[in-house]
Amino acid sequence: MITVQTHHGFYCVKFEPFERSDFFTITDAHVAKLYPNLRVDLILEPGESSKDFVHYQQVIAALADARVQRKSTVVALGGGVIGDLVGFAAATYMRGIRFIQVPTTLLAQVDSSVGGKVGIDLPQGKNLVGAFYPPCEVIVDTRFIQSLPLREFRCGLAEVLKYGLILDQELWNQLIASPLTALSTELSSVIERCIRLKADVVESDEFETKGERAKLNFGHTVGHAIEVRTGYEKYTHGEAISLGMVAESWIAEKMGIAKRGLSEAIQTGLVQNGLPVRGLLGGNPSDLVQSMKLDKKSENGTLVMSLVTDIGTCELVKDVPESVVVEVLSEMSDDAGM
Ligand code: NAD
Ligand code: GLY
């Protein structure tokens, strides 16, 4: 059993069944079907489209109908979509009630359940409505990973690889030398390592005001814009982030921040792990840049990105030139000029 205790919560890589007394558990239809022995109170449609106002309202109404009280606990059982949506409902229902995350995807275990960011999307952009609302507890059971479809496993791998690229060269080298699978004996230790890496960053800059936490966003400025422009349907979150990491490492090279060949090396590693490095990006590069300006890191309409300078290190860069971004997107897109 592995435990990581931080003031943001308690992470344990062992399943501790919780007493179902004053708990209200919310999941999605895939998880409910796969784990019928876990009692749940509300089942939502799976997918990013549930992270919107309509489903937020549905959750809040269900809590009120069930007479959930201030001292009750809401349990988010599922991937990042359920965690973000249910966490936001918990943050706002009765001005905030206890909530526990039980992440069931690799992405949610290594990333979204850690650090307290909760929220929903707007048509204009991802996660534009939300809060910092740390769960009281995060219960990580790696057995959930066994039922993940390969595509969803790879989606989580994108964030695992990201940790290697921005913070941990040894982790990146390990993942390239021996790609992780759901059956790898290293699965739990890699998950724990990622949780520790993220927890350390969050501890140093919980509310993303010091420039440290924003570094976790490598690949996300471009990736989020791709998700918005492709209607959240063409790519999983991790696939969009993979494309974003390719674009942003290339941008770093063109800006002279990263040494030549870094993007190529990153692309090789991503391809090896079944992730996309080229494709339809959702339209004209200039339109993607407009979406990027709604990114929360953007300052006065300029682009701010977390850029990898070498494997294992990154820096937050302001005033990224739009012309460089457009050039890179044009080169890697199958739909440039559309
Ligand atoms: P998801 O929640 O949509 O889950 C992916 C798919 O896997 C869904 O179809 C789901 O039903 C299914 N699933 C979940 N658990 C399963 C299991 N054990 N076995 C089989 N299928 C299972 O997506 P995700 O990739 O987990 O999370 C993506 C979301 O997380 C995005 O909305 C992204 O913005 C958000 N995110 C948030 C943060 C944060 O800090 N809050 C960080 C990263 C990503
Ligand atoms: N996923 C980035 C963060 O939690 O800050």
CSV table of C-alpha atoms and ligand atoms in Angstrom, one decimal:
chain,number,residue,atom,x,y,z
A,1,MET,CA,0.0,0.0,0.0
A,2,ILE,CA,1.3,3.4,-1.0
A,3,THR,CA,0.2,6.6,0.7
A,4,VAL,CA,1.0,10.2,-0.1
A,5,GLN,CA,-0.2,12.6,2.5
A,6,THR,CA,-0.5,16.2,1.6
A,7,HIS,CA,-2.6,19.0,3.0
A,8,HIS,CA,-4.7,18.7,-0.2
A,9,GLY,CA,-5.9,15.3,0.6
A,10,PHE,CA,-5.0,11.7,1.2
A,11,TYR,CA,-3.9,9.6,-1.8
A,12,CYS,CA,-3.7,5.8,-1.4
A,13,VAL,CA,-3.1,3.2,-4.0
A,14,LYS,CA,-5.3,0.6,-2.3
A,15,PHE,CA,-9.0,0.3,-2.4
A,16,GLU,CA,-10.6,1.0,1.0
A,17,PRO,CA,-14.3,0.4,0.6
A,18,PHE,CA,-16.2,3.3,2.2
A,19,GLU,CA,-19.2,2.9,4.4
A,20,ARG,CA,-22.3,4.0,2.5
A,21,SER,CA,-24.1,6.0,5.1
A,22,ASP,CA,-24.4,9.6,4.2
A,23,PHE,CA,-22.7,9.4,0.9
A,24,PHE,CA,-24.1,10.3,-2.5
A,25,THR,CA,-22.2,8.6,-5.3
A,26,ILE,CA,-22.2,9.8,-8.9
A,27,THR,CA,-20.8,7.9,-11.8
A,28,ASP,CA,-21.2,7.5,-15.6
A,29,ALA,CA,-23.0,4.8,-17.5
A,30,HIS,CA,-19.9,2.9,-18.5
A,31,VAL,CA,-18.5,2.6,-15.0
A,32,ALA,CA,-22.0,1.8,-13.6
A,33,LYS,CA,-22.3,-1.1,-16.1
A,34,LEU,CA,-18.7,-2.4,-15.5
A,35,TYR,CA,-19.0,-2.3,-11.7
A,36,PRO,CA,-22.6,-3.2,-10.9
A,37,ASN,CA,-21.7,-4.2,-7.4
A,38,LEU,CA,-20.8,-0.6,-6.5
A,39,ARG,CA,-23.9,1.2,-5.3
A,40,VAL,CA,-24.5,4.5,-7.0
A,41,ASP,CA,-27.2,7.2,-6.6
A,42,LEU,CA,-26.9,9.0,-10.0
A,43,ILE,CA,-25.7,7.8,-13.4
A,44,LEU,CA,-24.7,10.3,-16.0
A,45,GLU,CA,-24.0,10.0,-19.7
A,46,PRO,CA,-20.3,9.3,-20.4
A,47,GLY,CA,-18.1,11.7,-22.2
A,48,GLU,CA,-17.0,15.3,-22.3
A,49,SER,CA,-20.4,16.5,-23.3
A,50,SER,CA,-21.5,15.9,-19.7
A,51,LYS,CA,-19.2,18.6,-18.4
A,52,ASP,CA,-21.7,21.4,-19.2
A,53,PHE,CA,-24.3,23.5,-17.5
A,54,VAL,CA,-27.1,21.1,-18.3
A,55,HIS,CA,-25.5,18.2,-16.5
A,56,TYR,CA,-24.3,20.5,-13.7
A,57,GLN,CA,-27.9,21.5,-13.1
A,58,GLN,CA,-28.9,17.8,-13.2
A,59,VAL,CA,-26.4,16.9,-10.5
A,60,ILE,CA,-27.4,19.8,-8.3
A,61,ALA,CA,-31.1,19.0,-8.7
A,62,ALA,CA,-30.4,15.3,-7.8
A,63,LEU,CA,-28.6,16.4,-4.7
A,64,ALA,CA,-31.5,18.6,-3.6
A,65,ASP,CA,-34.1,16.0,-4.5
A,66,ALA,CA,-32.2,13.4,-2.4
A,67,ARG,CA,-32.1,15.9,0.5
A,68,VAL,CA,-28.3,15.8,0.6
A,69,GLN,CA,-27.2,18.0,3.5
A,70,ARG,CA,-24.2,20.1,4.3
A,71,LYS,CA,-22.5,17.4,6.3
A,72,SER,CA,-23.1,14.7,3.6
A,73,THR,CA,-20.3,13.6,1.2
A,74,VAL,CA,-20.5,13.4,-2.5
A,75,VAL,CA,-18.4,10.7,-4.2
A,76,ALA,CA,-17.2,11.2,-7.7
A,77,LEU,CA,-16.6,7.7,-9.1
A,78,GLY,CA,-15.3,7.8,-12.6
A,79,GLY,CA,-12.9,9.5,-15.0
A,80,GLY,CA,-11.9,13.2,-15.2
A,81,VAL,CA,-15.2,14.2,-16.6
A,82,ILE,CA,-17.1,12.9,-13.5
A,83,GLY,CA,-14.4,14.2,-11.2
A,84,ASP,CA,-14.5,17.7,-12.6
A,85,LEU,CA,-18.3,18.0,-12.9
A,86,VAL,CA,-19.2,16.4,-9.6
A,87,GLY,CA,-16.4,18.3,-7.8
A,88,PHE,CA,-17.8,21.6,-9.2
A,89,ALA,CA,-21.3,20.6,-8.0
A,90,ALA,CA,-19.8,19.7,-4.6
A,91,ALA,CA,-18.0,23.0,-4.5
A,92,THR,CA,-21.2,25.0,-5.1
A,93,TYR,CA,-24.1,23.0,-3.6
A,94,MET,CA,-24.9,24.6,-0.3
A,95,ARG,CA,-21.7,26.7,-0.8
A,96,GLY,CA,-19.7,23.5,-0.6
A,97,ILE,CA,-20.0,20.0,0.8
A,98,ARG,CA,-17.5,17.3,1.4
A,99,PHE,CA,-16.4,15.3,-1.6
A,100,ILE,CA,-14.3,12.3,-2.3
A,101,GLN,CA,-12.7,11.3,-5.6
A,102,VAL,CA,-12.5,7.7,-6.7
A,103,PRO,CA,-10.7,8.1,-10.1
A,104,THR,CA,-11.3,5.1,-12.4
A,105,THR,CA,-9.2,6.1,-15.5
A,106,LEU,CA,-5.5,6.4,-15.7
A,107,LEU,CA,-5.8,10.1,-16.6
A,108,ALA,CA,-7.9,10.7,-13.5
A,109,GLN,CA,-5.6,8.7,-11.2
A,110,VAL,CA,-2.4,10.5,-12.3
A,111,ASP,CA,-3.8,14.0,-12.9
A,112,SER,CA,-7.4,15.2,-12.7
A,113,SER,CA,-8.2,13.8,-9.2
A,114,VAL,CA,-5.1,15.5,-7.7
A,115,GLY,CA,-4.9,19.2,-7.0
A,116,GLY,CA,-8.5,20.4,-6.6
A,117,LYS,CA,-9.3,21.9,-9.9
A,118,VAL,CA,-13.0,21.3,-10.7
A,119,GLY,CA,-15.2,22.7,-13.4
A,120,ILE,CA,-17.2,22.6,-16.6
A,121,ASP,CA,-16.8,23.6,-20.2
A,122,LEU,CA,-18.3,26.4,-22.2
A,123,PRO,CA,-18.8,26.3,-26.0
A,124,GLN,CA,-16.1,29.0,-26.1
A,125,GLY,CA,-13.5,27.0,-24.2
A,126,LYS,CA,-12.6,24.2,-21.8
A,127,ASN,CA,-12.9,24.5,-18.0
A,128,LEU,CA,-13.9,28.1,-18.2
A,129,VAL,CA,-16.2,27.8,-15.2
A,130,GLY,CA,-14.9,26.2,-12.1
A,131,ALA,CA,-13.2,26.4,-8.7
A,132,PHE,CA,-10.3,25.2,-6.7
A,133,TYR,CA,-11.9,22.7,-4.4
A,134,PRO,CA,-9.7,20.0,-3.1
A,135,PRO,CA,-11.4,16.7,-2.3
A,136,CYS,CA,-11.1,15.5,1.3
A,137,GLU,CA,-9.8,12.2,0.0
A,138,VAL,CA,-8.7,10.6,-3.2
A,139,ILE,CA,-8.9,6.8,-3.3
A,140,VAL,CA,-6.9,5.3,-6.1
A,141,ASP,CA,-7.5,1.7,-6.9
A,142,THR,CA,-5.3,0.6,-9.9
A,143,ARG,CA,-7.6,-2.4,-10.5
A,144,PHE,CA,-10.0,0.0,-12.3
A,145,ILE,CA,-7.4,0.4,-15.0
A,146,GLN,CA,-7.8,-3.2,-16.1
A,147,SER,CA,-11.2,-2.5,-17.6
A,148,LEU,CA,-10.1,0.6,-19.5
A,149,PRO,CA,-10.3,0.4,-23.3
A,150,LEU,CA,-6.8,0.7,-24.9
A,151,ARG,CA,-7.6,4.2,-26.3
A,152,GLU,CA,-8.5,5.5,-22.8
A,153,PHE,CA,-5.4,3.9,-21.3
A,154,ARG,CA,-3.3,5.8,-24.0
A,155,CYS,CA,-5.2,8.9,-23.2
A,156,GLY,CA,-3.9,8.7,-19.6
A,157,LEU,CA,-0.4,7.8,-20.9
A,158,ALA,CA,-0.3,11.2,-22.6
A,159,GLU,CA,-0.4,12.9,-19.1
A,160,VAL,CA,2.1,10.3,-17.7
A,161,LEU,CA,4.5,11.1,-20.5
A,162,LYS,CA,3.9,14.8,-19.9
A,163,TYR,CA,5.2,14.5,-16.3
A,164,GLY,CA,8.4,12.9,-17.7
A,165,LEU,CA,8.8,15.7,-20.2
A,166,ILE,CA,8.3,18.6,-17.9
A,167,LEU,CA,9.7,17.3,-14.6
A,168,ASP,CA,11.2,13.8,-14.7
A,169,GLN,CA,13.7,12.8,-17.3
A,170,GLU,CA,14.2,9.4,-15.7
A,171,LEU,CA,10.5,8.7,-15.9
A,172,TRP,CA,10.4,9.6,-19.6
A,173,ASN,CA,13.5,7.4,-20.3
A,174,GLN,CA,11.8,4.5,-18.4
A,175,LEU,CA,8.6,4.9,-20.4
A,176,ILE,CA,10.4,5.0,-23.7
A,177,ALA,CA,12.6,2.0,-22.9
A,178,SER,CA,9.7,0.0,-21.8
A,179,PRO,CA,6.2,1.3,-22.7
A,180,LEU,CA,3.7,1.0,-19.9
A,181,THR,CA,0.6,-1.2,-20.4
A,182,ALA,CA,-2.3,-1.9,-18.1
A,183,LEU,CA,-0.6,-5.2,-17.2
A,184,SER,CA,2.9,-3.8,-16.4
A,185,THR,CA,4.1,-4.6,-13.0
A,186,GLU,CA,5.3,-1.0,-12.8
A,187,LEU,CA,1.8,0.4,-13.2
A,188,SER,CA,1.2,1.2,-9.5
A,189,SER,CA,4.7,2.7,-9.0
A,190,VAL,CA,4.3,4.9,-12.1
A,191,ILE,CA,0.9,6.1,-11.0
A,192,GLU,CA,2.3,6.9,-7.5
A,193,ARG,CA,5.3,8.7,-9.0
A,194,CYS,CA,3.0,10.9,-11.1
A,195,ILE,CA,0.7,11.6,-8.1
A,196,ARG,CA,3.8,12.7,-6.1
A,197,LEU,CA,5.1,14.9,-8.9
A,198,LYS,CA,1.8,16.6,-9.3
A,199,ALA,CA,1.1,16.9,-5.5
A,200,ASP,CA,4.5,18.6,-5.1
A,201,VAL,CA,3.8,21.2,-7.8
A,202,VAL,CA,0.3,21.8,-6.3
A,203,GLU,CA,1.7,22.2,-2.8
A,204,SER,CA,4.1,24.9,-4.1
A,205,ASP,CA,1.4,26.9,-6.1
A,206,GLU,CA,-2.1,25.7,-5.2
A,207,PHE,CA,-4.0,28.5,-6.9
A,208,GLU,CA,-1.7,28.8,-9.9
A,209,THR,CA,-0.5,32.3,-9.1
A,210,LYS,CA,3.2,31.8,-8.9
A,211,GLY,CA,3.9,30.4,-12.4
A,212,GLU,CA,4.7,26.9,-11.0
A,213,ARG,CA,1.4,25.1,-11.4
A,214,ALA,CA,0.9,26.6,-14.9
A,215,LYS,CA,3.9,24.5,-16.0
A,216,LEU,CA,1.7,21.4,-15.7
A,217,ASN,CA,-0.1,22.8,-18.7
A,218,PHE,CA,2.5,21.8,-21.3
A,219,GLY,CA,0.6,20.8,-24.4
A,220,HIS,CA,-2.6,22.1,-23.1
A,221,THR,CA,-2.8,25.6,-24.6
A,222,VAL,CA,-2.8,24.1,-28.1
A,223,GLY,CA,-4.5,20.8,-27.0
A,224,HIS,CA,-7.5,22.6,-25.4
A,225,ALA,CA,-8.0,24.7,-28.6
A,226,ILE,CA,-8.0,21.5,-30.7
A,227,GLU,CA,-10.6,20.0,-28.4
A,228,VAL,CA,-12.8,23.1,-28.7
A,229,ARG,CA,-12.4,23.3,-32.5
A,230,THR,CA,-13.1,19.6,-33.0
A,231,GLY,CA,-16.2,19.7,-30.8
A,232,TYR,CA,-14.7,17.5,-28.1
A,233,GLU,CA,-15.5,14.5,-30.3
A,234,LYS,CA,-12.6,13.7,-32.6
A,235,TYR,CA,-10.0,13.2,-29.9
A,236,THR,CA,-9.8,12.1,-26.3
A,237,HIS,CA,-8.3,14.7,-24.0
A,238,GLY,CA,-5.0,12.8,-24.0
A,239,GLU,CA,-4.8,12.6,-27.8
A,240,ALA,CA,-5.4,16.4,-28.1
A,241,ILE,CA,-2.7,16.9,-25.5
A,242,SER,CA,-0.4,14.7,-27.4
A,243,LEU,CA,-0.9,16.9,-30.5
A,244,GLY,CA,-0.5,19.9,-28.3
A,245,MET,CA,2.8,18.6,-26.9
A,246,VAL,CA,4.1,18.1,-30.5
A,247,ALA,CA,3.1,21.6,-31.4
A,248,GLU,CA,4.4,23.3,-28.3
A,249,SER,CA,7.8,21.5,-28.4
A,250,TRP,CA,8.1,22.5,-32.0
A,251,ILE,CA,7.2,26.1,-31.1
A,252,ALA,CA,9.9,26.0,-28.4
A,253,GLU,CA,12.5,24.9,-30.9
A,254,LYS,CA,11.5,27.6,-33.4
A,255,MET,CA,11.8,30.2,-30.6
A,256,GLY,CA,15.3,28.9,-29.8
A,257,ILE,CA,14.2,27.9,-26.3
A,258,ALA,CA,14.7,24.2,-26.9
A,259,LYS,CA,17.5,22.5,-28.7
A,260,ARG,CA,16.9,21.3,-32.2
A,261,GLY,CA,15.6,17.7,-32.5
A,262,LEU,CA,13.6,17.8,-29.2
A,263,SER,CA,10.3,17.8,-30.9
A,264,GLU,CA,11.3,14.9,-33.1
A,265,ALA,CA,12.4,12.9,-30.0
A,266,ILE,CA,9.1,13.7,-28.3
A,267,GLN,CA,7.1,12.6,-31.4
A,268,THR,CA,9.0,9.3,-31.5
A,269,GLY,CA,8.1,8.7,-27.9
A,270,LEU,CA,4.4,9.6,-28.4
A,271,VAL,CA,4.1,7.4,-31.5
A,272,GLN,CA,5.7,4.5,-29.6
A,273,ASN,CA,2.9,4.9,-27.0
A,274,GLY,CA,0.1,4.9,-29.6
A,275,LEU,CA,-0.6,8.7,-29.5
A,276,PRO,CA,-1.2,11.0,-32.5
A,277,VAL,CA,1.4,13.5,-33.6
A,278,ARG,CA,-0.3,14.8,-36.8
A,279,GLY,CA,-3.9,15.1,-37.9
A,280,LEU,CA,-7.0,17.3,-38.3
A,281,LEU,CA,-6.7,20.1,-35.8
A,282,GLY,CA,-10.2,21.6,-36.3
A,283,GLY,CA,-9.7,24.2,-38.9
A,284,ASN,CA,-7.6,27.2,-39.8
A,285,PRO,CA,-4.5,27.8,-37.6
A,286,SER,CA,-5.5,31.4,-37.1
A,287,ASP,CA,-8.9,30.3,-35.7
A,288,LEU,CA,-7.1,27.9,-33.3
A,289,VAL,CA,-4.9,30.8,-32.1
A,290,GLN,CA,-8.1,32.8,-31.4
A,291,SER,CA,-9.3,29.9,-29.2
A,292,MET,CA,-5.9,29.8,-27.4
A,293,LYS,CA,-6.4,33.4,-26.4
A,294,LEU,CA,-9.3,32.3,-24.1
A,295,ASP,CA,-6.8,30.0,-22.3
A,296,LYS,CA,-6.7,31.0,-18.6
A,297,LYS,CA,-2.9,31.6,-18.8
A,298,SER,CA,-3.3,34.2,-21.6
A,299,GLU,CA,-2.4,37.7,-20.5
A,300,ASN,CA,-3.8,40.8,-22.3
A,301,GLY,CA,-4.6,38.8,-25.5
A,302,THR,CA,-1.0,37.4,-25.7
A,303,LEU,CA,-0.2,33.7,-25.7
A,304,VAL,CA,1.5,32.2,-22.6
A,305,MET,CA,2.7,28.6,-22.8
A,306,SER,CA,4.5,26.1,-20.7
A,307,LEU,CA,7.4,25.0,-23.0
A,308,VAL,CA,9.7,22.1,-22.5
A,309,THR,CA,13.3,23.3,-22.9
A,310,ASP,CA,14.8,19.8,-22.6
A,311,ILE,CA,13.5,16.4,-21.5
A,312,GLY,CA,12.6,16.8,-17.9
A,313,THR,CA,12.6,20.6,-17.7
A,314,CYS,CA,10.2,23.4,-18.8
A,315,GLU,CA,9.5,27.0,-18.3
A,316,LEU,CA,6.5,29.3,-18.5
A,317,VAL,CA,7.0,31.6,-21.6
A,318,LYS,CA,5.1,34.8,-22.1
A,319,ASP,CA,4.4,36.5,-25.5
A,320,VAL,CA,4.7,33.4,-27.6
A,321,PRO,CA,4.6,34.9,-31.2
A,322,GLU,CA,1.4,34.1,-33.0
A,323,SER,CA,3.3,33.8,-36.3
A,324,VAL,CA,5.4,30.9,-34.9
A,325,VAL,CA,2.3,29.2,-33.6
A,326,VAL,CA,0.5,29.5,-37.0
A,327,GLU,CA,3.6,28.3,-38.8
A,328,VAL,CA,3.8,25.2,-36.6
A,329,LEU,CA,0.1,24.4,-36.8
A,330,SER,CA,0.1,24.8,-40.6
A,331,GLU,CA,3.0,22.3,-40.8
A,332,MET,CA,1.4,19.6,-38.6
A,333,SER,CA,-2.2,20.0,-39.6
A,334,ASP,CA,-4.1,18.0,-42.2
A,335,ASP,CA,-6.7,20.7,-42.4
A,336,ALA,CA,-4.7,23.9,-42.7
A,337,GLY,CA,-6.3,26.3,-45.0
A,338,MET,CA,-9.8,24.9,-44.5
B,1,NAD,P1,-13.7,10.4,-19.0
B,1,NAD,O1,-14.0,10.8,-17.7
B,1,NAD,O2,-14.6,10.8,-20.1
B,1,NAD,O3,-13.4,8.9,-19.1
B,1,NAD,C1,-13.0,8.3,-20.4
B,1,NAD,C2,-13.9,7.1,-20.7
B,1,NAD,O4,-13.5,6.0,-19.9
B,1,NAD,C3,-15.4,7.4,-20.5
B,1,NAD,O5,-16.1,6.8,-21.6
B,1,NAD,C4,-15.7,6.6,-19.2
B,1,NAD,O6,-17.0,6.2,-19.2
B,1,NAD,C5,-14.7,5.5,-19.3
B,1,NAD,N1,-14.3,4.9,-18.1
B,1,NAD,C6,-14.0,5.5,-16.9
B,1,NAD,N2,-13.5,4.6,-16.0
B,1,NAD,C7,-13.5,3.4,-16.7
B,1,NAD,C8,-13.0,2.1,-16.3
B,1,NAD,N3,-12.5,1.8,-15.1
B,1,NAD,N4,-13.1,1.1,-17.2
B,1,NAD,C9,-13.6,1.4,-18.5
B,1,NAD,N5,-14.1,2.5,-18.9
B,1,NAD,C10,-14.0,3.6,-18.0
B,1,NAD,O7,-12.2,11.1,-19.4
B,1,NAD,P2,-10.8,11.1,-18.7
B,1,NAD,O8,-9.8,10.9,-19.7
B,1,NAD,O9,-10.8,10.3,-17.5
B,1,NAD,O10,-10.7,12.7,-18.2
B,1,NAD,C11,-10.8,13.7,-19.1
B,1,NAD,C12,-11.3,14.9,-18.5
B,1,NAD,O11,-10.4,15.3,-17.4
B,1,NAD,C13,-11.3,16.2,-19.4
B,1,NAD,O12,-12.6,16.8,-19.2
B,1,NAD,C14,-10.2,17.0,-18.9
B,1,NAD,O13,-10.4,18.4,-19.1
B,1,NAD,C15,-10.2,16.7,-17.4
B,1,NAD,N6,-9.0,17.0,-16.7
B,1,NAD,C16,-9.0,17.7,-15.5
B,1,NAD,C17,-7.9,17.9,-14.8
B,1,NAD,C18,-8.0,18.6,-13.5
B,1,NAD,O14,-6.9,19.0,-12.9
B,1,NAD,N7,-9.2,18.8,-13.0
B,1,NAD,C19,-6.6,17.5,-15.3
B,1,NAD,C20,-6.6,16.8,-16.5
B,1,NAD,C21,-7.8,16.5,-17.2
B,2,GLY,N1,-4.0,19.7,-15.0
B,2,GLY,C1,-3.3,20.9,-14.6
B,2,GLY,C2,-3.5,21.3,-13.2
B,2,GLY,O1,-4.1,20.6,-12.4
B,2,GLY,O2,-3.1,22.3,-12.8
